[in-house]
Amino acid sequence: MRYPLMSAENSGHKPFLPDDAQMPEFTFQAVLTGTLLGLVFSASSLYLVLKVGMTVSASIPVAVLAITLFRAFSKMFRLRQTTVLENNIVQTAGSAGESIAFGVGVTMPALLLLGYSMDLPRVMVVSILGGLLGILAMIPLRRAFIVRLHGRPGQPGTLLYPEGTACAQVLISGEKGGSTGATVFLGFGIAFAHKFVTEGMSMLVAAVKVPVTFINKAAVFAGEMASELLGVGYIIGIRTSAIMMAGAILGYMVILPLIYFVGEFTPVAVPPGTKPIKEMGLGEIRNNYLLFIGAGCVATAGILSMLRTLPMIFRSIGSGLTSLKGGKGGFEVKKRTEDDMSMTVVLGGSFGLIVLLALFLASQVPLVSAVAGAVLVVLFGFLFVTVSSRLTGEIGSSSNPISGMTVATLMLTCLIFLALGWTSSTERVLALSVAAVVCVAASNGGTTAQSLKTGFLIGGTPKYAQYAILIGAVVSALVIGATLLTFNRAGTIYTQKDEHVPKNFTFTQVEVDRLQESETFKGKDYKLYDSRNDILTAPDGKTGYTPRKEILDFKGGPFLIDLATRKPEYLKDPAIMGKLTETDEGESVEREFEAPKTQVMGIIINGVLKRDLNWTMVAIGAMIAFMLELCGVSALAFAVGVYVPIQYSVPIFLGGIVRWGVDSWMARKSAGELKTDDPEAKAKAEVEAIRRSETNPGVLLASGYIAGGSIAGVLLAFFAFSDTLPRDIGQWQYAKVAVEKAGTLEELSKEAARKKLGEEATTVKVEELAKEIAGLNKAEGLLYQLVKVPAGTELTTAGKKNFQAAKETTLQELAREHLGRGYFAQALFQSNPGKLKLPESLPAGTELKLPQEKWPAVAWFLGLIAILGITGAGWLFSTQENSKQDNNQPTS
């Protein structure tokens, strides 16, 4: 049966405000507030996408915060109340930051995998051009997708834009007097405090790990007590979070233990590993094998999710072309609510952006390559902006497969480059740049569509919303690059260990002169070299450079090359996708930014253009994705679960369980309130109750959790919090055990573990705790504190202050006397190489610290879960506002 095309006219749509409504809309305070809130949510979204590869829509929390802030300011300073149209401008301007953060976070860190540093100009160009291109490309589609395809839920041939509709309900509720901003602020405060206490001050453990010994040593069940991930799980719901958890179980409870089991009986290294599996730690096994399986699964799932939407893609293109024709689909302005930006501005701006992109690329690659890259951006960009704008209307922003579109763009671009013979490292960077601009454009195009839908429902002026999101996108794009680089710098590790740095290798002066990137570290200038780019491995016809065999065999990086000796002095391990888990001082480091979808980009580029890919592992991952699709399960969420560490999937799953419980309770309550036994009426009531839960206090509290936890993480990364205060405050959690005999740290740790657990404890339990005790005390610098210092020894602090030991003592006492704290003994030891010697054994009576108790952190996190469930059920905040939202939603 063929259904008639819906439109605003024939659907009977009446916006909340009539066309002739006269009130402030595009005001300075609205644009400024929206832009500032956009910066906040862009930073938090970037944090999330680097951590777990996903974000959530910012429109609803921005709208709620706008209503609450403006209402508070009007009371405090006796200002006029803002209008619903101004609040719409705030949410529109603020929504751009989240989508740009996703595009940048997914693509730009892949530069590190290609052997280059992330440079601010490239990140800013990609952010600005991609963000603006996505908005301008979507504007001509507004009448086709938002106006002409408007209709009721369940009506064939319509686009609902679920997030845009929900946001309109929030704005209308605020206009009628229902404000739920307190819920967002409560969630923000709770999550901010939680993050600060756990990761900022180290007062509570941030994650819990439980070895699953009945499988084998490689099976470890872990959960990070992250409020922001709990909020993500609540918003995305039980199905997606459960699928993601299933992927984590397969990866970390099945595949990883299976690899370890096989490796126990394999005495040789299994490529791409460089040593036998039985000698590897869990992190090494994951990086060498599971990571590639997960990457193959993510890439294939992304492509399959896009192929599944091919019918929608073709309809999107057709509708987009139709919208460019004259008549009702054109740009003749009849009413305020139909007034779009000028077509001249849209087309002229789009053309100007493409020219600017070509000029930027031409500064780094040959002109032909730059023009080809710009042409591919035009083709793929406008295609996938159309697709993204349509898909967000059908399935919502959360399910929009932007990563699949990006993977498809990248693979097609790489195949085109391969056919043209463009396989150098500069062309690999060009391919990534094309995919990055398209990714940001597609992401922002979908967000623009959602925001314009909100304006359509409340009766806003389209061109003002379009101006607002353009401003918000530019400002967020200008800041996002610096945020990304700060995240990366804050957790970068520099190591001089022989196992990581080939210090016997010497570069020639010609090779050092060819290196283009440099860095200053500890006041000394270095050149940077990474063998993943071909600056020293490819012949250069212009200069006559030919690589020597030794440089072709040299692998690894990025290394800091000493300019005087021309030898590698440090390995630089970045915070994003870093591999090292311990500093040279023995301090354990948790790598926070796995960037799962970013690693897929690097694997595709190197796999296609360098033909350097672990195809066996990638193919296994691809087959897993195919199997899931055949079972009718969305493979993308599952693939992310396989890829990211299991501790990130657990809190997301817990959030999904809470949402399922709340929705089930609300559905039963709603059905029970009906004065009828009609099963169909009860079923409809249950469905309606679950639909209303999209904007209930639980969702807003979860949004606060996401914003608070993420912003706290951002601030901790920006300000590199005090090294001393967290250690000083967290000391209360550490119990101590005095050992009765002398011995090595490992021997005494076993004795301490036996004392803690009791004689009846199993050997496995004792060994597990002993390993934790040894690691903790090693990280705390116990061996350095017990170093014997003879009387008269001259020592120098890191600040170049000299002093002499007046008597024989320990390094801990000297550190306490001259540096204020005994645990600075480790830094003092390293400032005096060759003068002191670590003890081979620890004396009897040594006190060993026991690991922090986990129950306070678990209890705190269970409290967060309980608050989320209680709030979602309406027991903490009244659900009356939700009824208002439902009764006052725009008529269709």
Short mmCIF file of C-alpha atoms in Angstrom, two decimals, residues 225-677:
data_model
loop_
_atom_site.label_atom_id
_atom_site.label_comp_id
_atom_site.label_asym_id
_atom_site.label_seq_id
_atom_site.Cartn_x
_atom_site.Cartn_y
_atom_site.Cartn_z
CA MET A 225 32.87 2.81 39.63
CA ALA A 226 32.37 5.69 37.21
CA SER A 227 29.25 7.80 37.66
CA GLU A 228 29.40 9.10 34.09
CA LEU A 229 29.27 5.55 32.68
CA LEU A 230 26.40 4.68 35.01
CA GLY A 231 24.51 7.64 33.55
CA VAL A 232 25.29 6.54 30.00
CA GLY A 233 23.89 3.09 30.74
CA TYR A 234 20.67 4.54 32.15
CA ILE A 235 20.10 6.72 29.09
CA ILE A 236 20.86 4.10 26.42
CA GLY A 237 18.75 1.50 28.23
CA ILE A 238 18.94 -2.19 29.03
CA ARG A 239 19.10 -3.65 25.51
CA THR A 240 22.13 -1.74 24.25
CA SER A 241 23.97 -1.94 27.59
CA ALA A 242 23.28 -5.68 27.87
CA ILE A 243 24.57 -6.31 24.34
CA MET A 244 27.70 -4.33 25.18
CA MET A 245 28.16 -6.36 28.37
CA ALA A 246 27.78 -9.57 26.37
CA GLY A 247 30.63 -8.41 24.15
CA ALA A 248 32.79 -7.73 27.20
CA ILE A 249 32.09 -11.22 28.58
CA LEU A 250 33.05 -12.80 25.26
CA GLY A 251 36.24 -10.77 25.03
CA TYR A 252 37.50 -10.94 28.60
CA MET A 253 35.90 -14.10 29.98
CA VAL A 254 36.18 -16.29 26.85
CA ILE A 255 38.64 -15.10 24.19
CA LEU A 256 41.38 -13.76 26.49
CA PRO A 257 41.43 -16.85 28.77
CA LEU A 258 41.34 -19.08 25.68
CA ILE A 259 44.39 -17.34 24.20
CA TYR A 260 46.19 -17.68 27.52
CA PHE A 261 45.21 -21.38 27.78
CA VAL A 262 46.65 -22.14 24.33
CA GLY A 263 49.71 -19.99 25.05
CA GLU A 264 50.57 -22.02 28.15
CA PHE A 265 51.43 -24.94 25.87
CA THR A 266 53.12 -22.84 23.15
CA PRO A 267 56.82 -22.25 23.91
CA VAL A 268 57.43 -19.82 21.02
CA ALA A 269 56.12 -16.34 20.23
CA VAL A 270 52.88 -16.16 18.23
CA PRO A 271 52.84 -13.18 15.84
CA PRO A 272 52.23 -10.30 16.22
CA GLY A 273 53.56 -10.96 19.73
CA THR A 274 57.31 -10.89 20.24
CA LYS A 275 57.50 -13.33 23.16
CA PRO A 276 55.62 -16.46 24.26
CA ILE A 277 52.06 -15.82 25.43
CA LYS A 278 52.73 -17.48 28.80
CA GLU A 279 55.33 -14.77 29.50
CA MET A 280 52.92 -11.92 28.68
CA GLY A 281 50.81 -9.92 31.07
CA LEU A 282 47.09 -9.52 30.44
CA GLY A 283 47.63 -6.10 28.89
CA GLU A 284 50.14 -7.48 26.39
CA ILE A 285 47.81 -10.32 25.39
CA ARG A 286 44.99 -7.85 24.85
CA ASN A 287 47.13 -5.45 22.80
CA ASN A 288 48.56 -8.17 20.58
CA TYR A 289 45.46 -10.27 19.93
CA LEU A 290 42.13 -9.20 21.44
CA LEU A 291 42.52 -5.61 20.25
CA PHE A 292 42.61 -6.74 16.59
CA ILE A 293 39.66 -9.09 17.06
CA GLY A 294 37.69 -6.21 18.56
CA ALA A 295 38.78 -3.86 15.78
CA GLY A 296 37.59 -6.27 13.11
CA CYS A 297 34.30 -6.64 14.94
CA VAL A 298 33.81 -2.85 15.30
CA ALA A 299 34.70 -2.10 11.66
CA THR A 300 32.47 -4.86 10.26
CA ALA A 301 29.60 -3.96 12.58
CA GLY A 302 29.82 -0.33 11.49
CA ILE A 303 29.69 -1.24 7.81
CA LEU A 304 26.84 -3.72 8.34
CA SER A 305 24.82 -1.15 10.28
CA MET A 306 25.17 1.23 7.35
CA LEU A 307 24.32 -1.42 4.75
CA ARG A 308 21.21 -2.23 6.76
CA THR A 309 20.08 1.36 6.27
CA LEU A 310 20.70 1.47 2.49
CA PRO A 311 16.98 1.80 1.70
CA MET A 312 16.84 4.81 4.03
CA ILE A 313 19.97 6.21 2.37
CA PHE A 314 18.38 6.09 -1.08
CA ARG A 315 15.19 7.66 0.25
CA SER A 316 17.27 10.35 1.98
CA ILE A 317 19.07 11.26 -1.23
CA GLY A 318 15.79 11.39 -3.13
CA SER A 319 14.14 13.58 -0.50
CA GLY A 320 17.17 15.84 -0.38
CA LEU A 321 17.14 16.39 -4.13
CA THR A 322 13.40 17.04 -4.03
CA SER A 323 13.86 19.67 -1.33
CA LEU A 324 16.13 21.68 -3.62
CA LYS A 325 13.33 22.14 -6.16
CA GLY A 326 11.02 25.12 -6.19
CA GLY A 327 7.49 25.36 -4.84
CA LYS A 328 6.74 24.25 -1.33
CA GLY A 329 10.07 22.51 -1.00
CA GLY A 330 12.04 25.61 -1.93
CA PHE A 331 13.15 28.68 -0.02
CA GLU A 332 10.32 31.13 -0.59
CA VAL A 333 9.73 32.73 2.80
CA LYS A 334 6.03 32.92 3.66
CA LYS A 335 5.96 32.87 7.45
CA ARG A 336 8.30 33.49 10.36
CA THR A 337 8.31 29.76 11.17
CA GLU A 338 9.36 28.96 7.58
CA ASP A 339 12.16 31.52 7.30
CA ASP A 340 15.43 29.66 6.57
CA MET A 341 18.87 31.07 5.91
CA SER A 342 19.38 32.42 2.42
CA MET A 343 20.21 29.76 -0.17
CA THR A 344 22.96 32.05 -1.40
CA VAL A 345 24.61 31.97 2.01
CA VAL A 346 24.21 28.20 2.27
CA LEU A 347 25.66 27.38 -1.16
CA GLY A 348 28.30 30.13 -1.02
CA GLY A 349 29.38 29.09 2.46
CA SER A 350 29.62 25.44 1.46
CA PHE A 351 31.73 26.30 -1.58
CA GLY A 352 33.97 28.54 0.51
CA LEU A 353 34.53 25.78 3.09
CA ILE A 354 35.59 23.32 0.38
CA VAL A 355 38.02 25.86 -1.10
CA LEU A 356 39.52 26.53 2.34
CA LEU A 357 39.89 22.79 2.92
CA ALA A 358 41.66 22.34 -0.40
CA LEU A 359 44.03 25.22 0.38
CA PHE A 360 44.85 23.74 3.80
CA LEU A 361 45.50 20.31 2.34
CA ALA A 362 47.61 21.82 -0.45
CA SER A 363 49.99 23.17 2.20
CA GLN A 364 50.77 19.60 3.25
CA VAL A 365 50.32 17.39 0.17
CA PRO A 366 50.66 17.92 -3.61
CA LEU A 367 47.93 20.05 -5.20
CA VAL A 368 46.41 17.11 -7.09
CA SER A 369 46.08 15.13 -3.86
CA ALA A 370 44.59 18.14 -2.07
CA VAL A 371 41.96 18.68 -4.77
CA ALA A 372 41.14 14.96 -4.76
CA GLY A 373 40.71 15.06 -0.98
CA ALA A 374 38.37 18.07 -1.21
CA VAL A 375 36.30 16.37 -3.94
CA LEU A 376 35.94 13.23 -1.78
CA VAL A 377 34.80 15.38 1.14
CA VAL A 378 32.11 16.90 -1.10
CA LEU A 379 30.91 13.49 -2.32
CA PHE A 380 30.98 11.61 0.97
CA GLY A 381 30.17 14.64 3.11
CA PHE A 382 26.91 15.61 1.47
CA LEU A 383 25.94 11.94 1.10
CA PHE A 384 26.40 11.07 4.75
CA VAL A 385 25.00 14.34 6.09
CA THR A 386 21.80 13.45 4.23
CA VAL A 387 21.91 9.91 5.59
CA SER A 388 22.63 11.06 9.15
CA SER A 389 19.89 13.70 9.08
CA ARG A 390 17.35 11.13 8.00
CA LEU A 391 18.47 8.35 10.33
CA THR A 392 18.29 10.57 13.43
CA GLY A 393 14.66 11.16 12.52
CA GLU A 394 13.94 7.45 12.27
CA ILE A 395 16.02 5.86 15.01
CA GLY A 396 17.40 8.77 17.07
CA SER A 397 20.86 10.19 17.60
CA SER A 398 21.99 7.42 19.98
CA SER A 399 21.50 4.72 17.32
CA ASN A 400 22.81 6.76 14.39
CA PRO A 401 25.78 4.74 12.96
CA ILE A 402 28.18 7.65 12.46
CA SER A 403 31.19 5.41 13.09
CA GLY A 404 29.97 3.06 10.34
CA MET A 405 29.71 5.94 7.90
CA THR A 406 33.21 7.05 8.89
CA VAL A 407 34.63 3.55 8.41
CA ALA A 408 32.96 3.32 5.00
CA THR A 409 34.35 6.72 4.00
CA LEU A 410 37.82 5.75 5.16
CA MET A 411 37.84 2.38 3.42
CA LEU A 412 36.56 3.79 0.12
CA THR A 413 39.06 6.66 0.28
CA CYS A 414 41.92 4.26 1.02
CA LEU A 415 40.89 1.97 -1.84
CA ILE A 416 40.80 4.94 -4.23
CA PHE A 417 44.24 6.05 -3.02
CA LEU A 418 45.56 2.51 -3.36
CA ALA A 419 44.34 2.36 -6.98
CA LEU A 420 46.10 5.68 -7.65
CA GLY A 421 49.29 4.47 -5.96
CA TRP A 422 49.05 7.05 -3.17
CA THR A 423 50.36 5.03 -0.24
CA SER A 424 52.91 7.31 1.44
CA SER A 425 52.50 8.46 5.03
CA THR A 426 51.32 11.92 3.88
CA GLU A 427 48.58 10.30 1.77
CA ARG A 428 47.60 8.16 4.77
CA VAL A 429 47.17 11.33 6.79
CA LEU A 430 45.16 12.82 3.90
CA ALA A 431 42.82 9.80 3.93
CA LEU A 432 42.31 10.25 7.67
CA SER A 433 41.63 13.98 7.21
CA VAL A 434 38.94 13.26 4.61
CA ALA A 435 37.25 10.75 6.91
CA ALA A 436 37.54 13.13 9.86
CA VAL A 437 35.81 16.04 8.09
CA VAL A 438 33.04 13.70 6.87
CA CYS A 439 32.65 12.22 10.36
CA VAL A 440 32.28 15.63 12.02
CA ALA A 441 29.93 16.81 9.26
CA ALA A 442 27.69 13.74 9.47
CA SER A 443 27.60 13.90 13.26
CA ASN A 444 26.75 17.60 13.30
CA GLY A 445 24.23 17.20 10.51
CA GLY A 446 22.20 14.78 12.62
CA THR A 447 22.42 17.07 15.65
CA THR A 448 21.29 20.05 13.56
CA ALA A 449 18.26 18.09 12.37
CA GLN A 450 17.27 17.24 15.96
CA SER A 451 17.60 20.88 17.05
CA LEU A 452 15.62 22.19 14.09
CA LYS A 453 12.88 19.66 14.88
CA THR A 454 12.66 21.10 18.39
CA GLY A 455 12.28 24.59 16.94
CA PHE A 456 9.65 23.36 14.49
CA LEU A 457 7.54 21.91 17.32
CA ILE A 458 7.66 24.98 19.56
CA GLY A 459 7.27 27.50 16.73
CA GLY A 460 10.80 28.91 16.49
CA THR A 461 12.34 30.83 13.61
CA PRO A 462 14.53 28.40 11.61
CA LYS A 463 17.15 30.91 10.49
CA TYR A 464 17.84 32.04 14.06
CA ALA A 465 18.36 28.45 15.17
CA GLN A 466 20.66 27.93 12.19
CA TYR A 467 22.70 31.03 13.07
CA ALA A 468 22.89 29.86 16.70
CA ILE A 469 24.18 26.39 15.91
CA LEU A 470 26.74 27.86 13.48
CA ILE A 471 28.09 30.09 16.25
CA GLY A 472 28.08 27.26 18.78
CA ALA A 473 29.88 24.98 16.33
CA VAL A 474 32.64 27.49 15.56
CA VAL A 475 33.36 28.25 19.22
CA SER A 476 33.36 24.57 20.23
CA ALA A 477 35.58 23.73 17.27
CA LEU A 478 38.10 26.39 18.28
CA VAL A 479 38.38 24.95 21.79
CA ILE A 480 38.07 21.21 21.18
CA GLY A 481 41.56 20.89 19.70
CA ALA A 482 43.26 22.36 22.76
CA THR A 483 41.13 20.11 24.98
CA LEU A 484 42.17 17.02 23.03
CA LEU A 485 45.86 17.90 23.17
CA THR A 486 45.64 18.63 26.91
CA PHE A 487 44.08 15.22 27.57
CA ASN A 488 46.93 13.60 25.68
CA ARG A 489 49.73 15.56 27.36
CA ALA A 490 48.38 15.09 30.88
CA GLY A 491 48.90 11.32 30.91
CA THR A 492 51.89 10.91 28.59
CA ILE A 493 54.66 8.67 29.96
CA TYR A 494 58.33 9.06 29.02
CA THR A 495 60.48 5.99 29.62
CA GLN A 496 64.22 5.32 29.37
CA LYS A 497 64.05 1.60 30.10
CA ASP A 498 66.30 -0.50 27.88
CA GLU A 499 63.43 -2.81 27.01
CA HIS A 500 61.65 0.10 25.34
CA VAL A 501 64.48 2.30 24.04
CA PRO A 502 67.20 0.93 21.68
CA LYS A 503 69.96 3.18 23.02
CA ASN A 504 72.69 1.47 20.97
CA PHE A 505 71.17 2.66 17.69
CA THR A 506 72.66 5.83 16.17
CA PHE A 507 70.96 7.94 13.52
CA THR A 508 73.03 9.67 10.86
CA GLN A 509 73.09 13.45 10.76
CA VAL A 510 71.22 13.39 7.46
CA GLU A 511 68.47 11.33 9.06
CA VAL A 512 68.19 13.65 12.06
CA ASP A 513 68.02 16.68 9.75
CA ARG A 514 65.12 15.09 7.84
CA LEU A 515 62.99 14.70 10.97
CA GLN A 516 60.34 17.41 11.00
CA GLU A 517 58.83 17.12 14.48
CA SER A 518 60.65 18.32 17.59
CA GLU A 519 59.90 18.54 21.30
CA THR A 520 61.39 20.08 24.42
CA PHE A 521 61.42 17.77 27.42
CA LYS A 522 62.95 18.63 30.81
CA GLY A 523 64.50 21.73 29.28
CA LYS A 524 66.27 19.82 26.49
CA ASP A 525 65.49 19.88 22.75
CA TYR A 526 64.89 16.61 20.90
CA LYS A 527 63.79 15.45 17.48
CA LEU A 528 60.88 12.98 17.29
CA TYR A 529 60.96 9.82 15.20
CA ASP A 530 58.30 7.15 14.73
CA SER A 531 58.89 4.29 12.30
CA ARG A 532 55.17 4.19 11.46
CA ASN A 533 55.62 7.21 9.20
CA ASP A 534 57.96 6.86 6.22
CA ILE A 535 59.97 10.05 6.48
CA LEU A 536 63.19 7.99 6.88
CA THR A 537 62.10 4.77 5.18
CA ALA A 538 60.98 6.09 1.76
CA PRO A 539 63.42 7.30 -0.92
CA ASP A 540 63.29 11.02 -1.71
CA GLY A 541 63.94 11.81 -5.38
CA LYS A 542 64.15 15.56 -4.77
CA THR A 543 67.07 15.36 -2.32
CA GLY A 544 68.54 12.03 -3.43
CA TYR A 545 67.94 10.50 0.01
CA THR A 546 68.02 6.70 0.10
CA PRO A 547 67.21 4.83 3.34
CA ARG A 548 69.89 2.54 4.69
CA LYS A 549 69.11 -1.05 5.66
CA GLU A 550 69.53 -0.35 9.38
CA ILE A 551 66.82 2.32 9.37
CA LEU A 552 64.46 0.02 7.47
CA ASP A 553 64.90 -2.60 10.20
CA PHE A 554 64.46 -0.04 13.00
CA LYS A 555 60.94 -0.28 14.45
CA GLY A 556 58.99 1.49 17.14
CA GLY A 557 58.46 4.95 18.48
CA PRO A 558 57.83 7.73 18.94
CA PHE A 559 61.37 8.23 20.26
CA LEU A 560 63.02 11.41 21.49
CA ILE A 561 66.33 11.64 19.64
CA ASP A 562 69.21 13.38 21.40
CA LEU A 563 70.57 16.03 19.01
CA ALA A 564 74.15 15.66 20.26
CA THR A 565 74.51 11.87 20.31
CA ARG A 566 71.83 11.19 17.66
CA LYS A 567 70.63 8.27 19.80
CA PRO A 568 67.11 7.53 21.10
CA GLU A 569 66.90 8.68 24.71
CA TYR A 570 63.20 8.31 25.58
CA LEU A 571 60.14 6.48 24.32
CA LYS A 572 57.10 8.74 24.42
CA ASP A 573 53.91 6.83 25.28
CA PRO A 574 50.85 9.09 24.85
CA ALA A 575 47.88 9.18 27.20
CA ILE A 576 45.47 8.34 24.38
CA MET A 577 45.85 4.68 23.34
CA GLY A 578 49.01 4.39 25.45
CA LYS A 579 50.41 0.93 26.17
CA LEU A 580 52.73 1.33 29.17
CA THR A 581 51.21 0.55 32.56
CA GLU A 582 54.17 1.51 34.75
CA THR A 583 56.52 4.48 34.97
CA ASP A 584 60.29 4.14 35.25
CA GLU A 585 59.85 4.79 38.97
CA GLY A 586 57.68 1.68 39.30
CA GLU A 587 54.44 3.60 39.76
CA SER A 588 51.40 1.84 38.31
CA VAL A 589 49.48 3.85 35.70
CA GLU A 590 45.87 3.28 34.62
CA ARG A 591 45.47 4.15 30.93
CA GLU A 592 42.14 5.95 30.83
CA PHE A 593 41.71 6.73 27.13
CA GLU A 594 41.42 3.51 25.13
CA ALA A 595 39.76 5.34 22.21
CA PRO A 596 38.27 2.11 20.80
CA LYS A 597 36.83 3.52 17.57
CA THR A 598 39.94 5.59 16.90
CA GLN A 599 42.15 2.51 16.84
CA VAL A 600 39.92 1.03 14.15
CA MET A 601 40.69 4.03 11.92
CA GLY A 602 44.44 3.49 12.24
CA ILE A 603 44.12 -0.23 11.61
CA ILE A 604 42.10 0.35 8.40
CA ILE A 605 44.51 2.94 7.00
CA ASN A 606 47.64 0.89 7.71
CA GLY A 607 45.93 -2.31 6.65
CA VAL A 608 44.84 -1.01 3.24
CA LEU A 609 47.61 1.41 2.29
CA LYS A 610 50.56 -0.29 4.00
CA ARG A 611 49.14 -3.82 3.75
CA ASP A 612 50.26 -4.15 7.36
CA LEU A 613 47.42 -5.83 9.20
CA ASN A 614 46.89 -8.87 11.40
CA TRP A 615 44.22 -10.17 9.04
CA THR A 616 43.62 -13.41 10.95
CA MET A 617 42.55 -11.64 14.14
CA VAL A 618 40.63 -8.97 12.23
CA ALA A 619 38.80 -11.67 10.22
CA ILE A 620 37.83 -13.48 13.44
CA GLY A 621 36.30 -10.23 14.71
CA ALA A 622 34.49 -9.74 11.39
CA MET A 623 33.00 -13.23 11.60
CA ILE A 624 31.75 -12.51 15.12
CA ALA A 625 29.95 -9.42 13.78
CA PHE A 626 28.42 -11.41 10.91
CA MET A 627 27.25 -14.10 13.33
CA LEU A 628 25.51 -11.53 15.53
CA GLU A 629 23.76 -9.90 12.59
CA LEU A 630 22.49 -13.31 11.49
CA CYS A 631 21.11 -13.75 15.02
CA GLY A 632 19.29 -10.43 14.74
CA VAL A 633 21.53 -8.69 17.29
CA SER A 634 23.04 -5.26 16.67
CA ALA A 635 26.73 -6.01 16.34
CA LEU A 636 28.02 -2.46 16.92
CA ALA A 637 27.29 -2.27 20.66
CA PHE A 638 28.56 -5.85 21.06
CA ALA A 639 31.76 -5.00 19.19
CA VAL A 640 32.45 -2.01 21.44
CA GLY A 641 32.09 -4.33 24.44
CA VAL A 642 34.67 -6.72 23.00
CA TYR A 643 37.05 -3.86 22.33
CA VAL A 644 37.01 -1.64 25.43
CA PRO A 645 38.24 -2.97 28.81
CA ILE A 646 35.53 -4.87 30.67
CA GLN A 647 35.61 -2.43 33.60
CA TYR A 648 33.96 0.21 31.39
CA SER A 649 31.12 -2.06 30.25
CA VAL A 650 30.09 -3.07 33.79
CA PRO A 651 28.88 0.36 35.05
CA ILE A 652 27.10 0.96 31.73
CA PHE A 653 25.31 -2.37 32.17
CA LEU A 654 24.37 -1.51 35.75
CA GLY A 655 22.86 1.77 34.53
CA GLY A 656 20.87 -0.18 31.94
CA ILE A 657 19.56 -2.54 34.65
CA VAL A 658 18.39 0.44 36.74
CA ARG A 659 16.59 1.91 33.68
CA TRP A 660 14.92 -1.44 32.99
CA GLY A 661 13.72 -1.66 36.60
CA VAL A 662 12.37 1.91 36.55
CA ASP A 663 10.60 1.46 33.20
CA SER A 664 9.08 -1.86 34.30
CA TRP A 665 7.80 -0.36 37.55
CA MET A 666 6.35 2.71 35.81
CA ALA A 667 4.68 0.55 33.16
CA ARG A 668 3.03 -1.70 35.76
CA LYS A 669 1.96 1.32 37.80
CA SER A 670 0.47 3.06 34.77
CA ALA A 671 -1.43 -0.08 33.70
CA GLY A 672 -2.66 -0.64 37.25
CA GLU A 673 -4.16 2.87 37.45
CA LEU A 674 -6.52 2.19 34.55
CA LYS A 675 -10.16 1.50 35.49
CA THR A 676 -10.48 -1.21 32.87
CA ASP A 677 -9.36 -4.78 32.30
#
